[in-house]
PDB file of C-alpha atoms in Angstrom:
ATOM      1  CA  MET A   8       6.028  17.990  14.311  1.00  0.00           C
ATOM      2  CA  ALA A   9       6.542  18.568  10.603  1.00  0.00           C
ATOM      3  CA  ALA A  10       8.506  21.635   9.617  1.00  0.00           C
ATOM      4  CA  HIS A  11       6.589  24.589   8.225  1.00  0.00           C
ATOM      5  CA  GLY A  12       5.421  23.747   4.712  1.00  0.00           C
ATOM      6  CA  ALA A  13       6.323  20.071   5.078  1.00  0.00           C
ATOM      7  CA  PRO A  14       3.695  17.317   4.749  1.00  0.00           C
ATOM      8  CA  ARG A  15       2.032  16.449   8.044  1.00  0.00           C
ATOM      9  CA  PHE A  16       0.683  13.012   7.183  1.00  0.00           C
ATOM     10  CA  LEU A  17       2.190  10.046   5.363  1.00  0.00           C
ATOM     11  CA  LEU A  18      -0.301   7.924   3.433  1.00  0.00           C
ATOM     12  CA  THR A  19       1.008   4.578   2.153  1.00  0.00           C
ATOM     13  CA  PHE A  20      -0.812   2.249  -0.239  1.00  0.00           C
ATOM     14  CA  ASP A  21      -0.330  -1.265  -1.484  1.00  0.00           C
ATOM     15  CA  PHE A  22      -1.128  -1.759  -5.181  1.00  0.00           C
ATOM     16  CA  ASP A  23      -2.639  -5.153  -6.058  1.00  0.00           C
ATOM     17  CA  GLU A  24      -6.146  -5.573  -4.604  1.00  0.00           C
ATOM     18  CA  THR A  25      -5.832  -2.207  -2.857  1.00  0.00           C
ATOM     19  CA  ILE A  26      -5.336   0.510  -5.483  1.00  0.00           C
ATOM     20  CA  VAL A  27      -6.552  -1.777  -8.263  1.00  0.00           C
ATOM     21  CA  ASP A  28      -9.276  -4.361  -7.787  1.00  0.00           C
ATOM     22  CA  GLU A  29      -7.283  -7.328  -9.077  1.00  0.00           C
ATOM     23  CA  ASN A  30      -3.885  -9.008  -8.883  1.00  0.00           C
ATOM     24  CA  SER A  31      -1.667  -7.651 -11.638  1.00  0.00           C
ATOM     25  CA  GLY A  32       0.376 -10.847 -11.700  1.00  0.00           C
ATOM     26  CA  ASP A  33      -2.749 -12.774 -12.666  1.00  0.00           C
ATOM     27  CA  SER A  34      -4.018 -10.105 -15.047  1.00  0.00           C
ATOM     28  CA  ILE A  35      -1.048 -10.169 -17.402  1.00  0.00           C
ATOM     29  CA  VAL A  36      -1.850 -13.791 -18.261  1.00  0.00           C
ATOM     30  CA  ARG A  37      -4.609 -12.361 -20.459  1.00  0.00           C
ATOM     31  CA  THR A  38      -1.910 -11.532 -23.010  1.00  0.00           C
ATOM     32  CA  VAL A  39      -1.287 -15.186 -23.983  1.00  0.00           C
ATOM     33  CA  PRO A  40      -3.476 -17.450 -26.154  1.00  0.00           C
ATOM     34  CA  GLY A  41      -6.037 -19.202 -23.991  1.00  0.00           C
ATOM     35  CA  GLN A  42      -5.354 -16.665 -21.237  1.00  0.00           C
ATOM     36  CA  GLN A  43      -3.738 -19.198 -18.940  1.00  0.00           C
ATOM     37  CA  LEU A  44      -0.287 -20.456 -18.047  1.00  0.00           C
ATOM     38  CA  GLN A  45       1.004 -23.971 -18.360  1.00  0.00           C
ATOM     39  CA  GLU A  46       0.367 -26.068 -15.266  1.00  0.00           C
ATOM     40  CA  SER A  47       4.074 -26.891 -15.025  1.00  0.00           C
ATOM     41  CA  LEU A  48       4.825 -23.162 -14.796  1.00  0.00           C
ATOM     42  CA  ARG A  49       2.105 -22.440 -12.243  1.00  0.00           C
ATOM     43  CA  ALA A  50       3.480 -25.252 -10.082  1.00  0.00           C
ATOM     44  CA  THR A  51       6.747 -23.347  -9.632  1.00  0.00           C
ATOM     45  CA  ASP A  52       5.036 -20.580  -7.638  1.00  0.00           C
ATOM     46  CA  ARG A  53       6.391 -20.977  -4.095  1.00  0.00           C
ATOM     47  CA  GLU A  54       5.379 -18.880  -1.109  1.00  0.00           C
ATOM     48  CA  GLY A  55       7.950 -16.177  -0.436  1.00  0.00           C
ATOM     49  CA  PHE A  56       9.468 -16.367  -3.923  1.00  0.00           C
ATOM     50  CA  TYR A  57       6.819 -14.639  -6.021  1.00  0.00           C
ATOM     51  CA  ASN A  58       9.371 -12.332  -7.638  1.00  0.00           C
ATOM     52  CA  GLU A  59      11.335 -15.281  -8.995  1.00  0.00           C
ATOM     53  CA  TYR A  60       8.116 -16.884 -10.196  1.00  0.00           C
ATOM     54  CA  MET A  61       7.106 -13.729 -12.063  1.00  0.00           C
ATOM     55  CA  GLN A  62      10.477 -13.653 -13.801  1.00  0.00           C
ATOM     56  CA  ARG A  63       9.694 -17.112 -15.166  1.00  0.00           C
ATOM     57  CA  VAL A  64       6.235 -15.910 -16.193  1.00  0.00           C
ATOM     58  CA  PHE A  65       7.671 -12.969 -18.138  1.00  0.00           C
ATOM     59  CA  LYS A  66      10.129 -15.292 -19.847  1.00  0.00           C
ATOM     60  CA  TYR A  67       7.237 -17.546 -20.867  1.00  0.00           C
ATOM     61  CA  LEU A  68       5.199 -14.580 -22.131  1.00  0.00           C
ATOM     62  CA  SER A  69       8.160 -13.491 -24.225  1.00  0.00           C
ATOM     63  CA  LYS A  70       8.337 -16.909 -25.877  1.00  0.00           C
ATOM     64  CA  GLN A  71       4.617 -16.600 -26.652  1.00  0.00           C
ATOM     65  CA  GLY A  72       5.261 -13.411 -28.607  1.00  0.00           C
ATOM     66  CA  VAL A  73       3.964 -10.979 -25.991  1.00  0.00           C
ATOM     67  CA  ARG A  74       5.536  -7.518 -26.248  1.00  0.00           C
ATOM     68  CA  SER A  75       5.942  -4.715 -23.738  1.00  0.00           C
ATOM     69  CA  ARG A  76       3.123  -2.761 -25.384  1.00  0.00           C
ATOM     70  CA  ASP A  77       0.812  -5.723 -24.720  1.00  0.00           C
ATOM     71  CA  LEU A  78       1.732  -5.684 -21.039  1.00  0.00           C
ATOM     72  CA  ARG A  79       1.289  -1.924 -20.851  1.00  0.00           C
ATOM     73  CA  ALA A  80      -2.199  -2.246 -22.324  1.00  0.00           C
ATOM     74  CA  ILE A  81      -3.140  -4.727 -19.592  1.00  0.00           C
ATOM     75  CA  TYR A  82      -1.799  -2.515 -16.814  1.00  0.00           C
ATOM     76  CA  GLU A  83      -3.475   0.577 -18.250  1.00  0.00           C
ATOM     77  CA  ALA A  84      -6.829  -1.197 -18.399  1.00  0.00           C
ATOM     78  CA  MET A  85      -6.775  -2.402 -14.784  1.00  0.00           C
ATOM     79  CA  PRO A  86      -9.775  -1.003 -12.919  1.00  0.00           C
ATOM     80  CA  LEU A  87      -9.209   1.016  -9.800  1.00  0.00           C
ATOM     81  CA  LEU A  88     -10.949  -0.299  -6.729  1.00  0.00           C
ATOM     82  CA  PRO A  89     -14.468   1.225  -6.540  1.00  0.00           C
ATOM     83  CA  GLY A  90     -14.189   4.604  -4.841  1.00  0.00           C
ATOM     84  CA  MET A  91     -10.385   4.695  -5.085  1.00  0.00           C
ATOM     85  CA  GLY A  92     -10.359   7.325  -7.836  1.00  0.00           C
ATOM     86  CA  ASP A  93     -12.466   9.671  -5.700  1.00  0.00           C
ATOM     87  CA  LEU A  94     -10.233   8.991  -2.726  1.00  0.00           C
ATOM     88  CA  LEU A  95      -7.040   9.836  -4.608  1.00  0.00           C
ATOM     89  CA  GLN A  96      -8.602  12.971  -6.086  1.00  0.00           C
ATOM     90  CA  PHE A  97      -9.599  14.112  -2.613  1.00  0.00           C
ATOM     91  CA  VAL A  98      -6.120  13.551  -1.228  1.00  0.00           C
ATOM     92  CA  ALA A  99      -4.582  15.436  -4.161  1.00  0.00           C
ATOM     93  CA  LYS A 100      -6.742  18.476  -3.356  1.00  0.00           C
ATOM     94  CA  GLN A 101      -5.311  18.674   0.172  1.00  0.00           C
ATOM     95  CA  GLY A 102      -1.997  19.941  -1.154  1.00  0.00           C
ATOM     96  CA  THR A 103       0.963  19.640   1.192  1.00  0.00           C
ATOM     97  CA  TYR A 104      -0.998  18.071   4.055  1.00  0.00           C
ATOM     98  CA  PHE A 105      -0.214  14.617   2.697  1.00  0.00           C
ATOM     99  CA  GLU A 106       2.780  12.775   1.353  1.00  0.00           C
ATOM    100  CA  VAL A 107       1.594   9.733  -0.603  1.00  0.00           C
ATOM    101  CA  MET A 108       3.560   6.679  -1.624  1.00  0.00           C
ATOM    102  CA  LEU A 109       3.143   3.147  -2.971  1.00  0.00           C
ATOM    103  CA  ILE A 110       4.851   0.166  -1.355  1.00  0.00           C
ATOM    104  CA  SER A 111       4.222  -3.017  -3.298  1.00  0.00           C
ATOM    105  CA  ASP A 112       5.814  -6.329  -4.210  1.00  0.00           C
ATOM    106  CA  ALA A 113       4.720  -5.893  -7.829  1.00  0.00           C
ATOM    107  CA  ASN A 114       6.894  -3.969 -10.307  1.00  0.00           C
ATOM    108  CA  THR A 115       7.520  -0.344 -11.162  1.00  0.00           C
ATOM    109  CA  PHE A 116       6.611  -0.713 -14.849  1.00  0.00           C
ATOM    110  CA  GLY A 117       3.125  -2.002 -14.117  1.00  0.00           C
ATOM    111  CA  MET A 118       2.263   0.422 -11.336  1.00  0.00           C
ATOM    112  CA  GLU A 119       3.535   3.460 -13.190  1.00  0.00           C
ATOM    113  CA  SER A 120       1.598   2.414 -16.305  1.00  0.00           C
ATOM    114  CA  THR A 121      -1.622   2.126 -14.299  1.00  0.00           C
ATOM    115  CA  GLN A 122      -1.165   5.389 -12.433  1.00  0.00           C
ATOM    116  CA  ARG A 123      -0.382   7.339 -15.594  1.00  0.00           C
ATOM    117  CA  ALA A 124      -3.428   5.884 -17.344  1.00  0.00           C
ATOM    118  CA  THR A 125      -5.705   6.823 -14.448  1.00  0.00           C
ATOM    119  CA  GLY A 126      -4.188  10.284 -14.054  1.00  0.00           C
ATOM    120  CA  HIS A 127      -2.858   9.769 -10.517  1.00  0.00           C
ATOM    121  CA  HIS A 128       0.855   9.244 -11.138  1.00  0.00           C
ATOM    122  CA  SER A 129       1.882  12.719  -9.962  1.00  0.00           C
ATOM    123  CA  LEU A 130       0.173  12.195  -6.588  1.00  0.00           C
ATOM    124  CA  PHE A 131       2.698   9.565  -5.493  1.00  0.00           C
ATOM    125  CA  LEU A 132       5.976  11.041  -4.330  1.00  0.00           C
ATOM    126  CA  ARG A 133       7.599   7.617  -4.393  1.00  0.00           C
ATOM    127  CA  ILE A 134       6.715   4.227  -5.868  1.00  0.00           C
ATOM    128  CA  LEU A 135       8.755   1.653  -3.970  1.00  0.00           C
ATOM    129  CA  SER A 136       8.693  -1.725  -5.668  1.00  0.00           C
ATOM    130  CA  ASN A 137      10.795  -4.218  -7.569  1.00  0.00           C
ATOM    131  CA  SER A 138      12.670  -2.518 -10.386  1.00  0.00           C
ATOM    132  CA  SER A 139      11.813  -3.646 -13.890  1.00  0.00           C
ATOM    133  CA  GLY A 140      13.316  -3.101 -17.308  1.00  0.00           C
ATOM    134  CA  SER A 141      14.063  -4.567 -20.697  1.00  0.00           C
ATOM    135  CA  ASP A 142      16.241  -7.615 -21.160  1.00  0.00           C
ATOM    136  CA  ALA A 143      17.554  -9.364 -24.247  1.00  0.00           C
ATOM    137  CA  GLN A 144      16.320 -12.765 -23.066  1.00  0.00           C
ATOM    138  CA  VAL A 145      12.935 -12.012 -21.501  1.00  0.00           C
ATOM    139  CA  LEU A 146       9.993  -9.696 -22.019  1.00  0.00           C
ATOM    140  CA  MET A 147      10.697  -7.830 -18.796  1.00  0.00           C
ATOM    141  CA  ALA A 148      13.406  -8.314 -16.200  1.00  0.00           C
ATOM    142  CA  LEU A 149      12.670  -7.915 -12.493  1.00  0.00           C
ATOM    143  CA  TRP A 150      15.236  -7.095  -9.834  1.00  0.00           C
ATOM    144  CA  PRO A 151      14.700  -7.640  -6.091  1.00  0.00           C
ATOM    145  CA  PHE A 152      14.066  -4.433  -4.179  1.00  0.00           C
ATOM    146  CA  HIS A 153      16.599  -5.329  -1.470  1.00  0.00           C
ATOM    147  CA  THR A 154      17.821  -8.119   0.773  1.00  0.00           C
ATOM    148  CA  HIS A 155      16.510  -8.580   4.305  1.00  0.00           C
ATOM    149  CA  SER A 156      16.172 -11.054   7.164  1.00  0.00           C
ATOM    150  CA  CYS A 157      12.404 -10.847   7.760  1.00  0.00           C
ATOM    151  CA  VAL A 158      10.770 -14.289   7.814  1.00  0.00           C
ATOM    152  CA  ARG A 159       7.285 -12.895   7.203  1.00  0.00           C
ATOM    153  CA  CYS A 160       7.917 -11.148   3.880  1.00  0.00           C
ATOM    154  CA  PRO A 161       8.972 -12.409   0.435  1.00  0.00           C
ATOM    155  CA  ALA A 162      12.711 -12.846  -0.045  1.00  0.00           C
ATOM    156  CA  ASN A 163      12.961  -9.843  -2.370  1.00  0.00           C
ATOM    157  CA  MET A 164      11.171  -7.209  -0.304  1.00  0.00           C
ATOM    158  CA  CYS A 165      10.209  -6.526   3.330  1.00  0.00           C
ATOM    159  CA  ASN A 166       7.611  -3.777   3.635  1.00  0.00           C
ATOM    160  CA  HIS A 167       8.603  -3.083   7.248  1.00  0.00           C
ATOM    161  CA  LYS A 168      12.182  -2.392   6.206  1.00  0.00           C
ATOM    162  CA  VAL A 169      11.019  -0.335   3.220  1.00  0.00           C
ATOM    163  CA  LEU A 170       8.880   1.944   5.389  1.00  0.00           C
ATOM    164  CA  SER A 171      11.445   2.109   8.187  1.00  0.00           C
ATOM    165  CA  ASP A 172      14.190   3.140   5.781  1.00  0.00           C
ATOM    166  CA  TYR A 173      11.889   5.712   4.184  1.00  0.00           C
ATOM    167  CA  LEU A 174      10.958   7.295   7.519  1.00  0.00           C
ATOM    168  CA  ARG A 175      14.646   7.472   8.415  1.00  0.00           C
ATOM    169  CA  GLU A 176      15.402   9.097   5.070  1.00  0.00           C
ATOM    170  CA  ARG A 177      12.664  11.700   5.495  1.00  0.00           C
ATOM    171  CA  ALA A 178      13.741  12.422   9.072  1.00  0.00           C
ATOM    172  CA  HIS A 179      17.226  13.124   7.731  1.00  0.00           C
ATOM    173  CA  ASP A 180      15.539  15.598   5.362  1.00  0.00           C
ATOM    174  CA  GLY A 181      13.882  17.278   8.340  1.00  0.00           C
ATOM    175  CA  VAL A 182      10.414  15.798   7.713  1.00  0.00           C
ATOM    176  CA  HIS A 183       8.724  14.211  10.738  1.00  0.00           C
ATOM    177  CA  PHE A 184       5.172  13.037  10.121  1.00  0.00           C
ATOM    178  CA  GLU A 185       2.487  13.585  12.747  1.00  0.00           C
ATOM    179  CA  CYS A 186       0.415  10.617  11.601  1.00  0.00           C
ATOM    180  CA  LEU A 187       0.912   7.577   9.397  1.00  0.00           C
ATOM    181  CA  PHE A 188      -1.954   6.013   7.423  1.00  0.00           C
ATOM    182  CA  HIS A 189      -1.291   2.561   6.018  1.00  0.00           C
ATOM    183  CA  VAL A 190      -3.688   0.962   3.502  1.00  0.00           C
ATOM    184  CA  GLY A 191      -3.263  -2.621   2.318  1.00  0.00           C
ATOM    185  CA  ASP A 192      -4.544  -6.162   2.111  1.00  0.00           C
ATOM    186  CA  GLY A 193      -1.749  -8.763   2.132  1.00  0.00           C
ATOM    187  CA  ALA A 194       0.438 -10.397   4.764  1.00  0.00           C
ATOM    188  CA  ASN A 195       3.410  -8.295   3.677  1.00  0.00           C
ATOM    189  CA  ASP A 196       1.253  -5.184   4.227  1.00  0.00           C
ATOM    190  CA  PHE A 197       0.813  -6.314   7.831  1.00  0.00           C
ATOM    191  CA  CYS A 198       4.563  -6.349   8.450  1.00  0.00           C
ATOM    192  CA  PRO A 199       5.009  -2.517   8.686  1.00  0.00           C
ATOM    193  CA  MET A 200       2.376  -2.270  11.413  1.00  0.00           C
ATOM    194  CA  GLY A 201       5.092  -2.580  14.022  1.00  0.00           C
ATOM    195  CA  LEU A 202       6.142   0.928  12.994  1.00  0.00           C
ATOM    196  CA  LEU A 203       2.710   2.457  13.617  1.00  0.00           C
ATOM    197  CA  ALA A 204       2.226   4.371  16.877  1.00  0.00           C
ATOM    198  CA  GLY A 205      -0.852   5.295  18.884  1.00  0.00           C
ATOM    199  CA  GLY A 206      -1.790   8.226  16.662  1.00  0.00           C
ATOM    200  CA  ASP A 207      -1.509   6.206  13.453  1.00  0.00           C
ATOM    201  CA  VAL A 208      -4.136   4.228  11.547  1.00  0.00           C
ATOM    202  CA  ALA A 209      -4.063   0.940   9.668  1.00  0.00           C
ATOM    203  CA  PHE A 210      -6.684   0.322   6.976  1.00  0.00           C
ATOM    204  CA  PRO A 211      -6.737  -3.434   6.202  1.00  0.00           C
ATOM    205  CA  ARG A 212      -9.031  -4.789   3.510  1.00  0.00           C
ATOM    206  CA  ARG A 213     -11.641  -6.819   5.363  1.00  0.00           C
ATOM    207  CA  SER A 214     -11.182 -10.618   5.321  1.00  0.00           C
ATOM    208  CA  TYR A 215      -7.835 -10.377   3.527  1.00  0.00           C
ATOM    209  CA  PRO A 216      -4.572 -11.615   5.139  1.00  0.00           C
ATOM    210  CA  MET A 217      -3.606  -8.253   6.648  1.00  0.00           C
ATOM    211  CA  HIS A 218      -6.986  -8.022   8.368  1.00  0.00           C
ATOM    212  CA  ARG A 219      -6.813 -11.602   9.658  1.00  0.00           C
ATOM    213  CA  LEU A 220      -3.314 -11.158  11.078  1.00  0.00           C
ATOM    214  CA  ILE A 221      -4.160  -8.060  13.113  1.00  0.00           C
ATOM    215  CA  PRO A 222      -6.272  -9.734  15.854  1.00  0.00           C
ATOM    216  CA  GLU A 223      -3.609 -12.421  16.194  1.00  0.00           C
ATOM    217  CA  ALA A 224      -1.008  -9.738  16.858  1.00  0.00           C
ATOM    218  CA  GLN A 225      -3.323  -7.873  19.231  1.00  0.00           C
ATOM    219  CA  LYS A 226      -3.817 -11.049  21.238  1.00  0.00           C
ATOM    220  CA  ALA A 227      -0.160 -12.075  21.260  1.00  0.00           C
ATOM    221  CA  GLU A 228       1.348  -8.656  22.023  1.00  0.00           C
ATOM    222  CA  PRO A 229      -1.416  -6.207  22.989  1.00  0.00           C
ATOM    223  CA  SER A 230       0.949  -3.702  24.576  1.00  0.00           C
ATOM    224  CA  SER A 231       3.002  -3.323  21.413  1.00  0.00           C
ATOM    225  CA  PHE A 232       0.043  -2.925  19.072  1.00  0.00           C
ATOM    226  CA  CYS A 233      -1.018   0.707  19.354  1.00  0.00           C
ATOM    227  CA  ALA A 234      -2.412   1.843  15.991  1.00  0.00           C
ATOM    228  CA  SER A 235      -6.131   2.275  15.367  1.00  0.00           C
ATOM    229  CA  VAL A 236      -7.600  -0.243  12.933  1.00  0.00           C
ATOM    230  CA  VAL A 237     -10.314   0.622  10.410  1.00  0.00           C
ATOM    231  CA  PRO A 238     -11.179  -2.254   8.047  1.00  0.00           C
ATOM    232  CA  TRP A 239     -12.720  -1.584   4.647  1.00  0.00           C
ATOM    233  CA  GLU A 240     -14.317  -3.669   1.935  1.00  0.00           C
ATOM    234  CA  THR A 241     -14.689  -2.996  -1.779  1.00  0.00           C
ATOM    235  CA  ASP A 242     -15.943   0.584  -1.715  1.00  0.00           C
ATOM    236  CA  VAL A 243     -13.433   2.881  -0.061  1.00  0.00           C
ATOM    237  CA  ARG A 244     -14.505   6.415   0.767  1.00  0.00           C
ATOM    238  CA  LEU A 245     -12.690   9.239   2.439  1.00  0.00           C
ATOM    239  CA  HIS A 246     -14.863  11.773   4.261  1.00  0.00           C
ATOM    240  CA  LEU A 247     -14.000  15.305   5.215  1.00  0.00           C
ATOM    241  CA  GLN A 248     -15.971  15.878   8.421  1.00  0.00           C
ATOM    242  CA  GLN A 249     -15.846  18.631  11.003  1.00  0.00           C
ATOM    243  CA  PRO A 250     -12.303  19.956  11.506  1.00  0.00           C
ATOM    244  CA  ARG A 251     -10.525  18.136  14.312  1.00  0.00           C
ATOM    245  CA  LEU A 252      -7.049  18.311  15.754  1.00  0.00           C
ATOM    246  CA  CYS A 253      -4.587  15.566  15.016  1.00  0.00           C
ATOM    247  CA  SER A 254      -2.568  14.053  17.834  1.00  0.00           C
ATOM    248  CA  LYS A 255       1.137  14.098  17.178  1.00  0.00           C
ATOM    249  CA  ARG A 256       3.029  10.834  16.790  1.00  0.00           C
ATOM    250  CA  PRO A 257       5.929  11.717  19.120  1.00  0.00           C
ATOM    251  CA  GLY A 258       4.802  11.320  22.718  1.00  0.00           C
ATOM    252  CA  THR A 259       1.285  10.211  21.849  1.00  0.00           C
ATOM    253  CA  SER A 260      -0.148   7.866  24.435  1.00  0.00           C
ATOM    254  CA  PRO A 261      -1.120   4.512  22.894  1.00  0.00           C
ATOM    255  CA  LYS A 262      -4.731   4.052  21.899  1.00  0.00           C
ATOM    256  CA  SER A 263      -6.569   0.939  22.949  1.00  0.00           C
ATOM    257  CA  PRO A 264      -6.557  -1.530  20.058  1.00  0.00           C
ATOM    258  CA  ASN A 265      -9.896  -2.248  18.464  1.00  0.00           C
ATOM    259  CA  ASN A 266     -11.136  -4.911  16.121  1.00  0.00           C
ATOM    260  CA  GLY A 267     -12.450  -2.451  13.570  1.00  0.00           C
ATOM    261  CA  THR A 268     -16.083  -3.534  13.816  1.00  0.00           C
ATOM    262  CA  GLU A 269     -17.298   0.068  14.022  1.00  0.00           C
ATOM    263  CA  SER A 270     -16.421   3.367  12.372  1.00  0.00           C
ATOM    264  CA  HIS A 271     -13.823   5.321  14.296  1.00  0.00           C
ATOM    265  CA  ASP A 272     -12.644   8.871  14.777  1.00  0.00           C
ATOM    266  CA  VAL A 273      -8.947   8.452  14.190  1.00  0.00           C
ATOM    267  CA  PHE A 274      -7.873  11.831  15.479  1.00  0.00           C
ATOM    268  CA  LYS A 275      -7.826  13.092  19.028  1.00  0.00           C
ATOM    269  CA  GLN A 276      -7.580  16.546  20.540  1.00  0.00           C
ATOM    270  CA  ASN A 277      -4.057  17.878  20.822  1.00  0.00           C
ATOM    271  CA  GLN A 278      -3.894  21.084  22.786  1.00  0.00           C
ATOM    272  CA  ARG A 279      -0.187  21.538  22.047  1.00  0.00           C
ATOM    273  CA  ASN A 280      -0.766  21.667  18.295  1.00  0.00           C
ATOM    274  CA  PRO A 281      -4.012  23.563  17.682  1.00  0.00           C
ATOM    275  CA  SER A 282      -4.078  23.467  13.886  1.00  0.00           C
ATOM    276  CA  PRO A 283      -7.026  22.092  11.902  1.00  0.00           C
ATOM    277  CA  SER A 284      -6.839  18.654  10.395  1.00  0.00           C
ATOM    278  CA  PHE A 285      -9.265  16.103   9.037  1.00  0.00           C
ATOM    279  CA  LEU A 286     -11.379  13.387  10.496  1.00  0.00           C
ATOM    280  CA  TRP A 287     -10.650  10.321   8.416  1.00  0.00           C
ATOM    281  CA  CYS A 288     -13.125   7.531   8.157  1.00  0.00           C
ATOM    282  CA  PHE A 289     -12.970   4.607   5.750  1.00  0.00           C
ATOM    283  CA  ARG A 290     -16.358   2.911   5.563  1.00  0.00           C
ATOM    284  CA  THR A 291     -18.023   0.307   3.458  1.00  0.00           C
ATOM    285  CA  THR A 292     -20.919   1.114   1.145  1.00  0.00           C
ATOM    286  CA  LYS A 293     -23.386  -0.343   3.643  1.00  0.00           C
ATOM    287  CA  GLU A 294     -22.079   1.912   6.387  1.00  0.00           C
ATOM    288  CA  LEU A 295     -22.526   4.942   4.143  1.00  0.00           C
TER     289      LEU A 295
END
């Protein structure tokens, strides 16, 4: 259980096509004449090496006369996913109940620019992504977040390792979360799901890679896949319903996996910890 005054729930978000309704790597191309890259440059984009590809893109943008202020303007103008602003405002009002963080294979400059422009930067305790900064040769330099041995994730960043290291760090600080909530869309967002326990919830964007990978994992290793799954589409809403009691992560018996075709109560009664919590439910516009 979390110490008195410590956050009870950890809420993690991806950035591209989760917080914002577009891919920031594609959006910055709007800064060049014709708003497209050379075919020879696009052809160098290899799966698992997106960070290296983006370094080449920034170098190309620099040669085209693009400046950091031009990039910042693009990031600041990126639209939040419909309903995401309301969601983040709601979470912010809950005070110390939640600890919120971003885990994304994008870059810190872009995400921080967007969050400051939308007024949500202070909500995120940590933004874990590839470091970025100025360089004499290119518009913006990117540095890999870390090295790892995961075959599922890009060479520069494994989201499973990022979250695992973060949970270990917070445990060292005396913070033990009762529930984890993980919101994302991509294949690398699927990777941390091995860390989610029976009282935790995964929110994959419907029909995106993370959502498609979940039933495959449930079929291959049903006993090791314990988290509840609540898919969402383009309109994400967070509802405060009747107060419920959240089941603690430690010692929680695994929930039966589901395919996310219905709305779900993601909290269960916990007689050992009778303090009020929230019933979370992510639903699509049609379900509302």
